[in-house]
Structure formats: structure tokens, C-alpha cells
Short mmCIF file of C-alpha atoms in Angstrom, two decimals:
data_model
loop_
_atom_site.label_atom_id
_atom_site.label_comp_id
_atom_site.label_asym_id
_atom_site.label_seq_id
_atom_site.Cartn_x
_atom_site.Cartn_y
_atom_site.Cartn_z
CA UNK A 214 -140.47 26.71 -37.77
CA UNK A 215 -137.41 25.61 -36.21
CA UNK A 216 -134.68 27.10 -37.96
CA UNK A 217 -130.47 26.31 -38.11
CA UNK A 218 -128.83 29.56 -39.93
CA UNK A 219 -125.02 29.72 -40.49
CA UNK A 220 -123.77 33.01 -41.22
CA UNK A 221 -126.34 34.89 -39.27
CA UNK A 222 -124.21 38.22 -38.34
CA UNK A 223 -123.33 38.80 -42.00
CA UNK A 224 -124.73 41.02 -44.51
CA UNK A 225 -127.08 38.73 -45.33
CA UNK A 226 -127.76 36.69 -42.38
CA UNK A 227 -128.79 39.73 -39.84
CA UNK A 228 -131.37 41.13 -42.19
CA UNK A 229 -132.66 37.52 -42.39
CA UNK A 230 -133.07 37.23 -38.83
CA UNK A 231 -135.41 40.01 -39.02
CA UNK A 232 -137.60 38.37 -41.73
CA UNK A 233 -137.88 35.38 -39.81
CA UNK A 234 -138.92 36.82 -36.54
CA UNK A 235 -141.78 34.59 -36.30
CA UNK A 236 -139.81 31.76 -36.24
CA UNK A 237 -137.62 29.89 -33.82
CA UNK A 238 -133.96 30.57 -34.72
CA UNK A 239 -130.92 29.38 -33.59
CA UNK A 240 -127.51 30.71 -34.99
CA UNK A 241 -124.18 29.27 -35.15
CA UNK A 242 -121.38 31.52 -34.77
CA UNK A 243 -117.58 31.33 -33.75
CA UNK A 244 -118.00 34.38 -30.97
CA UNK A 245 -121.14 32.88 -29.72
CA UNK A 246 -121.28 36.12 -26.97
CA UNK A 247 -120.80 38.61 -29.44
CA UNK A 248 -123.71 36.93 -31.55
CA UNK A 249 -126.23 37.47 -28.95
CA UNK A 250 -125.22 41.35 -28.13
CA UNK A 251 -125.66 41.99 -31.65
CA UNK A 252 -128.61 39.76 -32.91
CA UNK A 253 -130.74 40.30 -29.39
CA UNK A 254 -131.84 38.07 -26.43
CA UNK A 255 -134.74 35.89 -28.81
CA UNK A 256 -132.18 34.47 -30.72
CA UNK A 257 -130.27 31.16 -29.84
CA UNK A 258 -126.74 31.06 -30.47
CA UNK A 259 -124.24 28.07 -30.49
CA UNK A 260 -120.78 27.74 -30.84
CA UNK A 261 -120.35 24.46 -33.05
CA UNK A 262 -121.78 21.61 -34.65
CA UNK A 263 -120.63 19.38 -32.41
CA UNK A 264 -122.94 19.65 -29.73
CA UNK A 265 -125.65 18.37 -32.01
CA UNK A 266 -125.50 14.53 -32.91
CA UNK A 267 -128.12 15.28 -36.05
CA UNK A 268 -130.48 17.87 -36.90
CA UNK A 269 -134.01 15.93 -36.03
CA UNK A 270 -134.94 19.14 -33.82
CA UNK A 271 -134.73 21.52 -36.89
CA UNK A 272 -137.18 21.89 -39.48
CA UNK A 273 -134.99 23.99 -41.96
CA UNK A 274 -131.30 24.92 -42.51
CA UNK A 275 -129.99 27.84 -44.39
CA UNK A 276 -126.64 28.01 -44.92
CA UNK A 277 -124.81 31.53 -45.60
CA UNK A 278 -121.42 31.52 -44.08
CA UNK A 279 -118.08 32.13 -45.53
CA UNK A 280 -115.05 33.76 -45.81
CA UNK A 281 -115.66 37.06 -48.18
CA UNK A 282 -114.14 36.63 -51.48
CA UNK A 283 -113.40 40.03 -52.75
CA UNK A 284 -111.67 41.51 -49.17
CA UNK A 285 -108.14 40.49 -49.96
CA UNK A 286 -105.53 39.15 -52.71
CA UNK A 287 -106.38 35.61 -53.64
CA UNK A 288 -103.31 34.25 -51.48
CA UNK A 289 -102.68 30.21 -51.66
CA UNK A 290 -103.49 31.02 -48.11
CA UNK A 291 -106.61 32.84 -48.77
CA UNK A 292 -107.88 30.74 -51.47
CA UNK A 293 -107.57 27.91 -49.14
CA UNK A 294 -109.94 30.07 -46.32
CA UNK A 295 -112.18 31.13 -48.94
CA UNK A 296 -112.78 27.48 -50.25
CA UNK A 297 -112.89 25.76 -46.67
CA UNK A 298 -115.20 27.93 -44.95
CA UNK A 299 -117.75 27.37 -47.32
CA UNK A 300 -116.90 23.60 -47.93
CA UNK A 301 -116.35 22.14 -44.61
CA UNK A 302 -118.99 23.32 -42.69
CA UNK A 303 -121.34 22.31 -45.41
CA UNK A 304 -119.88 18.95 -45.34
CA UNK A 305 -120.51 18.91 -41.69
CA UNK A 306 -124.62 20.19 -42.24
CA UNK A 307 -124.64 17.63 -44.46
CA UNK A 308 -123.05 14.67 -42.47
CA UNK A 309 -125.57 16.10 -39.58
CA UNK A 310 -129.11 15.77 -42.28
CA UNK A 311 -127.82 12.19 -43.31
CA UNK A 312 -127.00 11.49 -39.34
CA UNK A 313 -131.03 12.72 -38.57
CA UNK A 314 -133.91 10.27 -38.19
CA UNK A 315 -136.33 13.07 -38.89
CA UNK A 316 -134.35 15.47 -40.91
CA UNK A 317 -135.32 18.84 -42.02
CA UNK A 318 -137.58 19.38 -44.52
CA UNK A 319 -135.30 22.10 -46.39
CA UNK A 320 -131.54 23.00 -46.98
CA UNK A 321 -130.91 26.25 -48.41
CA UNK A 322 -127.29 26.61 -49.08
CA UNK A 323 -125.50 29.71 -50.62
CA UNK A 324 -123.74 29.72 -54.17
CA UNK A 325 -123.00 32.61 -56.12
CA UNK A 326 -123.40 33.90 -59.85
CA UNK A 327 -119.52 33.28 -60.12
CA UNK A 328 -120.45 29.26 -61.02
CA UNK A 329 -121.02 30.68 -64.69
CA UNK A 330 -117.58 32.04 -65.01
CA UNK A 331 -117.27 35.11 -67.43
CA UNK A 332 -119.71 34.52 -70.16
CA UNK A 333 -119.90 38.44 -71.15
CA UNK A 334 -123.38 39.22 -72.56
CA UNK A 335 -124.75 35.79 -72.73
CA UNK A 336 -127.70 35.68 -71.19
CA UNK A 337 -127.81 32.81 -68.55
CA UNK A 338 -130.78 31.14 -66.52
CA UNK A 339 -130.10 27.86 -64.62
CA UNK A 340 -130.48 25.78 -67.18
CA UNK A 341 -127.13 26.93 -68.56
CA UNK A 342 -124.81 24.21 -69.70
CA UNK A 343 -122.36 25.19 -67.28
CA UNK A 344 -120.00 21.74 -67.79
CA UNK A 345 -119.81 22.52 -71.74
CA UNK A 346 -119.01 26.67 -71.44
CA UNK A 347 -117.03 27.23 -68.18
CA UNK A 348 -113.23 27.47 -68.10
CA UNK A 349 -112.92 24.86 -64.91
CA UNK A 350 -109.51 26.72 -63.53
CA UNK A 351 -111.59 29.64 -62.83
CA UNK A 352 -111.61 29.96 -59.35
CA UNK A 353 -114.97 31.76 -58.46
CA UNK A 354 -116.82 28.84 -60.17
CA UNK A 355 -114.12 25.75 -58.94
CA UNK A 356 -115.68 27.37 -55.39
CA UNK A 357 -119.05 27.42 -56.05
CA UNK A 358 -119.13 24.17 -58.16
CA UNK A 359 -117.88 22.24 -55.21
CA UNK A 360 -119.80 24.24 -52.50
CA UNK A 361 -123.03 23.09 -54.52
CA UNK A 362 -121.96 19.55 -54.91
CA UNK A 363 -121.36 18.86 -51.56
CA UNK A 364 -125.16 20.90 -50.43
CA UNK A 365 -126.75 18.43 -52.90
CA UNK A 366 -125.68 15.51 -51.19
CA UNK A 367 -128.08 16.81 -48.44
CA UNK A 368 -131.17 15.97 -50.82
CA UNK A 369 -133.70 12.70 -50.33
CA UNK A 370 -136.76 11.68 -50.10
CA UNK A 371 -137.18 14.01 -46.67
CA UNK A 372 -135.07 16.99 -47.60
CA UNK A 373 -135.15 19.23 -50.37
CA UNK A 374 -131.73 21.36 -51.54
CA UNK A 375 -132.12 24.92 -52.61
CA UNK A 376 -128.87 26.52 -54.00
CA UNK A 377 -128.86 30.34 -53.91
CA UNK A 378 -126.61 31.54 -56.70
CA UNK A 379 -126.55 34.96 -55.72
CA UNK A 380 -125.29 38.33 -57.58
CA UNK A 381 -124.18 41.51 -56.08
CA UNK A 382 -126.44 42.24 -53.07
CA UNK A 383 -127.13 45.98 -52.87
CA UNK A 384 -127.69 47.64 -49.46
CA UNK A 385 -126.47 50.49 -47.87
CA UNK A 386 -124.93 49.43 -44.50
CA UNK A 387 -122.80 46.62 -45.74
CA UNK A 388 -121.91 44.62 -48.98
CA UNK A 389 -120.18 45.48 -51.85
CA UNK A 390 -122.20 48.80 -52.12
CA UNK A 391 -120.79 50.22 -48.89
CA UNK A 392 -117.63 49.58 -50.11
CA UNK A 393 -118.55 51.50 -53.10
CA UNK A 394 -120.26 54.74 -51.78
CA UNK A 395 -117.69 56.45 -50.37
CA UNK A 396 -115.77 57.41 -53.78
CA UNK A 397 -118.85 58.17 -55.51
CA UNK A 398 -120.05 60.31 -52.81
CA UNK A 399 -116.90 62.33 -53.28
CA UNK A 400 -117.63 62.51 -57.09
CA UNK A 401 -114.96 60.10 -58.01
CA UNK A 402 -117.14 57.12 -58.89
CA UNK A 403 -116.89 55.51 -62.24
CA UNK A 404 -116.80 51.98 -64.61
CA UNK A 405 -114.61 49.35 -63.92
CA UNK A 406 -112.23 48.70 -67.08
CA UNK A 407 -114.46 49.39 -69.91
CA UNK A 408 -117.58 48.87 -68.27
CA UNK A 409 -118.79 46.64 -70.78
CA UNK A 410 -119.49 43.75 -67.77
CA UNK A 411 -122.54 42.48 -66.68
CA UNK A 412 -123.20 43.52 -63.07
CA UNK A 413 -125.69 41.00 -61.53
CA UNK A 414 -127.41 42.01 -59.11
CA UNK A 415 -130.23 42.04 -56.19
CA UNK A 416 -131.20 44.13 -53.46
CA UNK A 417 -130.90 43.54 -50.05
CA UNK A 418 -134.90 43.49 -49.36
CA UNK A 419 -135.74 40.96 -52.28
CA UNK A 420 -132.25 38.69 -51.49
CA UNK A 421 -134.18 38.46 -47.96
CA UNK A 422 -137.68 37.75 -49.50
CA UNK A 423 -136.54 35.78 -51.97
CA UNK A 424 -134.79 33.02 -49.15
CA UNK A 425 -138.28 33.10 -47.31
CA UNK A 426 -140.18 32.21 -50.60
CA UNK A 427 -137.80 29.39 -51.31
CA UNK A 428 -138.42 28.39 -47.61
CA UNK A 429 -141.90 28.60 -47.68
CA UNK A 430 -142.86 26.96 -51.17
CA UNK A 431 -142.19 23.13 -51.04
CA UNK A 432 -141.96 23.09 -54.57
CA UNK A 433 -138.66 24.94 -55.00
CA UNK A 434 -135.47 22.74 -55.26
CA UNK A 435 -132.10 23.14 -57.25
CA UNK A 436 -130.44 25.90 -58.11
CA UNK A 437 -131.88 29.43 -58.55
CA UNK A 438 -130.52 32.64 -59.77
CA UNK A 439 -130.42 35.13 -56.88
CA UNK A 440 -130.57 38.26 -58.99
CA UNK A 441 -133.07 40.99 -60.33
CA UNK A 442 -134.77 40.44 -63.43
CA UNK A 443 -132.65 42.87 -65.20
CA UNK A 444 -129.07 43.04 -64.95
CA UNK A 445 -126.95 46.13 -66.19
CA UNK A 446 -123.22 46.46 -67.55
CA UNK A 447 -120.68 47.67 -65.01
CA UNK A 448 -121.13 51.37 -66.84
CA UNK A 449 -124.89 51.56 -66.48
CA UNK A 450 -124.87 50.34 -63.05
CA UNK A 451 -121.59 53.18 -62.49
CA UNK A 452 -124.18 56.09 -64.19
CA UNK A 453 -127.51 55.19 -61.98
CA UNK A 454 -125.33 54.73 -58.90
CA UNK A 455 -123.69 58.47 -59.60
CA UNK A 456 -127.00 59.53 -61.04
CA UNK A 457 -129.02 58.49 -57.61
CA UNK A 458 -126.25 60.44 -55.11
CA UNK A 459 -126.44 63.60 -57.75
CA UNK A 460 -123.05 63.08 -58.00
CA UNK A 461 -120.85 63.20 -61.33
CA UNK A 462 -119.65 60.54 -63.53
CA UNK A 463 -116.27 61.03 -65.02
CA UNK A 464 -113.86 59.03 -63.86
CA UNK A 465 -113.10 55.10 -64.80
CA UNK A 466 -110.86 52.57 -62.99
CA UNK A 467 -108.37 50.86 -65.40
CA UNK A 468 -108.26 47.28 -65.38
CA UNK A 469 -104.90 47.29 -65.06
CA UNK A 470 -104.92 49.24 -61.63
CA UNK A 471 -107.53 46.62 -60.33
CA UNK A 472 -105.06 43.77 -61.21
CA UNK A 473 -102.50 45.46 -59.40
CA UNK A 474 -104.44 45.72 -56.61
CA UNK A 475 -106.05 42.57 -56.27
CA UNK A 476 -104.20 40.18 -58.30
CA UNK A 477 -106.45 37.34 -59.63
CA UNK A 478 -109.18 38.61 -57.47
CA UNK A 479 -109.75 41.39 -59.95
CA UNK A 480 -111.37 38.84 -62.07
CA UNK A 481 -114.53 39.19 -60.02
CA UNK A 482 -114.90 43.12 -61.02
CA UNK A 483 -113.53 42.66 -64.42
CA UNK A 484 -115.88 39.62 -65.57
CA UNK A 485 -119.55 39.23 -65.29
CA UNK A 486 -122.46 37.20 -65.94
CA UNK A 487 -126.03 38.44 -67.47
CA UNK A 488 -127.84 36.34 -65.06
CA UNK A 489 -131.61 36.18 -64.93
CA UNK A 490 -133.99 34.82 -62.35
CA UNK A 491 -136.27 32.49 -64.62
CA UNK A 492 -136.73 29.53 -62.09
CA UNK A 493 -137.26 32.02 -59.27
CA UNK A 494 -140.24 34.02 -61.28
CA UNK A 495 -141.77 30.70 -62.57
CA UNK A 496 -142.48 29.61 -59.09
CA UNK A 497 -144.42 33.04 -58.35
CA UNK A 498 -141.91 35.25 -56.83
CA UNK A 499 -142.41 39.23 -57.50
CA UNK A 500 -139.46 41.32 -57.46
CA UNK A 501 -139.74 44.34 -55.23
CA UNK A 502 -137.00 45.98 -57.17
CA UNK A 503 -136.80 44.92 -60.72
CA UNK A 504 -134.61 47.74 -62.32
CA UNK A 505 -131.28 49.48 -60.90
CA UNK A 506 -132.69 52.94 -60.82
CA UNK A 507 -135.19 52.07 -58.71
CA UNK A 508 -133.13 49.59 -56.11
CA UNK A 509 -130.55 52.47 -56.12
CA UNK A 510 -132.58 55.07 -55.71
CA UNK A 511 -134.20 53.35 -52.46
CA UNK A 512 -130.65 52.62 -51.27
CA UNK A 513 -129.71 56.62 -51.58
CA UNK A 514 -132.98 57.64 -50.09
CA UNK A 515 -132.56 55.50 -46.75
#
């Protein structure tokens, strides 16, 4: 299969490339030389979509690119970068698909569970009525909803669209966990706020395997929660992480400290979604890491 991948040098994308080694992968990167060095010489790298009039040469497109949403305070400029790094590129891909006479049969595009807003302990699957229950001023929801709406425009009789409503992706050498590990390793880890907010998580291996599963399952279309079947509260997550590292669990981060440090972006850590992957499991995907203790135990021993 010929696959066009955006976000190929990121935490998830670089792991996905290893799983796609039987396919011909082309990666879109703003820094082709660095991407080629990072990914290896067998991967085609292009600097811009402008070199393609259409996407007739590709069987599938996987769109994972986007400015990290939690790394910086949400200044107006940073919000703009977060939005347009997702929306603009996705629109360009959709336009190229529309320009194709033989378009890719599959378009897999990123999103996040943040589309659901803060839903406390309500169990959320893909049938959740977002328009009825979400504060539409919520920034994470706003970003994801527009992102999904644009991606949906690619759907036609020849192209199916899958949307990845991703939780916190757990792996040792990147993503959120890499930032969390140092304080825990020093025995300073603990819950955030009161710890009651749900943490929808997924092991990196399941994230990659699920994307490949959707790529290879013609019946798959629409939005999918890419989260493990057993989300846990932040307190349970924190206790389990400390235990897996054989460290104490006696500290906590007050909500006001996070708000001082991150401003509005603190909402991503203080709010949560009890999201479950009903559609993915209904199609037959079997999770390797269903529970947080097994997932974190695997990562801690790596």
C-alpha cells in the first residue's frame, strides 16, 4: 500500500512507521533532511503538498500532524498555532483528495477526546451527543470539532474517513509520560487537583496497532475513541505510576498551582473524559493493554 503520512517524526508517527514497514510510506515534513536522518533512508520524505496536484498516487493518507496542545500557555498566538497547524493542513489534504480522479481509499485523521469537553464520571462512547452536552466555548472542543468537520469533507464513495479521538498516549520515550516521569522517579509524584478527573489513556503499542487495524479494516469509518477500555481517575493513575516505579505517592499538585503555571491550558489536566472504545472493539480490535497497571508496568520495565 502507498501511504502518505503527516506527523511522521512525532511520538506516535515515528512508532507507526515501524509498523508500516511492509508498505511504501511517504512522510510530509517541514525539515526533509532531518526527517530522512531520523526515519531512515527507506522512507520517502517531501517538504510540501504543493508538489502534488492530487493524491492519485496514494492508497491511504494518515494525518497526525499538529502543534502540541499542552506544551505552552494558551496565548492568543499559541491558540492560533494550535488551531491552524491542524485545520490548515487537513484542509489542504482534503482539497488534494477532492482533486483526485482515483483518490485514496482511506483517510485517517487525528482528533482527541477533548472534543467531549469535561464530562466528569459520565461513560462516553462514540455515540455521545456532543452538541447537546458540551460547552462550545471550550477550547479543546473547539479545536477538535473543527478539525473533524474539515476531515469529514474528504468522505465520498471512494474514500472512507476515520477520526482518531485519542486519549493520553503512554510510552517511555515521548508524549505526556516522558514529562511526568522525572518527578515520580524522584519520589515527588502525585495526583493533580483532587484527582477525581478521569484520565482516558492508551498504550503507544495499542495506539499504533489500532491505526493499522483501521487502515486494514474497510468497514471502519467515522469517529473512534482511541482509548483503553478501562479509563481511571487521575488519582488511580498516579498511584499506579508511583507503584510501577517503586516510588512513594505522598505529594499532590494543587489546582491553583497548575492554573498559575499554565493558565487556561490547565483545564486539560484538571478536567477529564471517561471515554471507552466501543466502536473499535465492536469491529474486533483486541487491546494488548487493557488495564493501567499492566500498561505502566510494561513501560516501567522497558
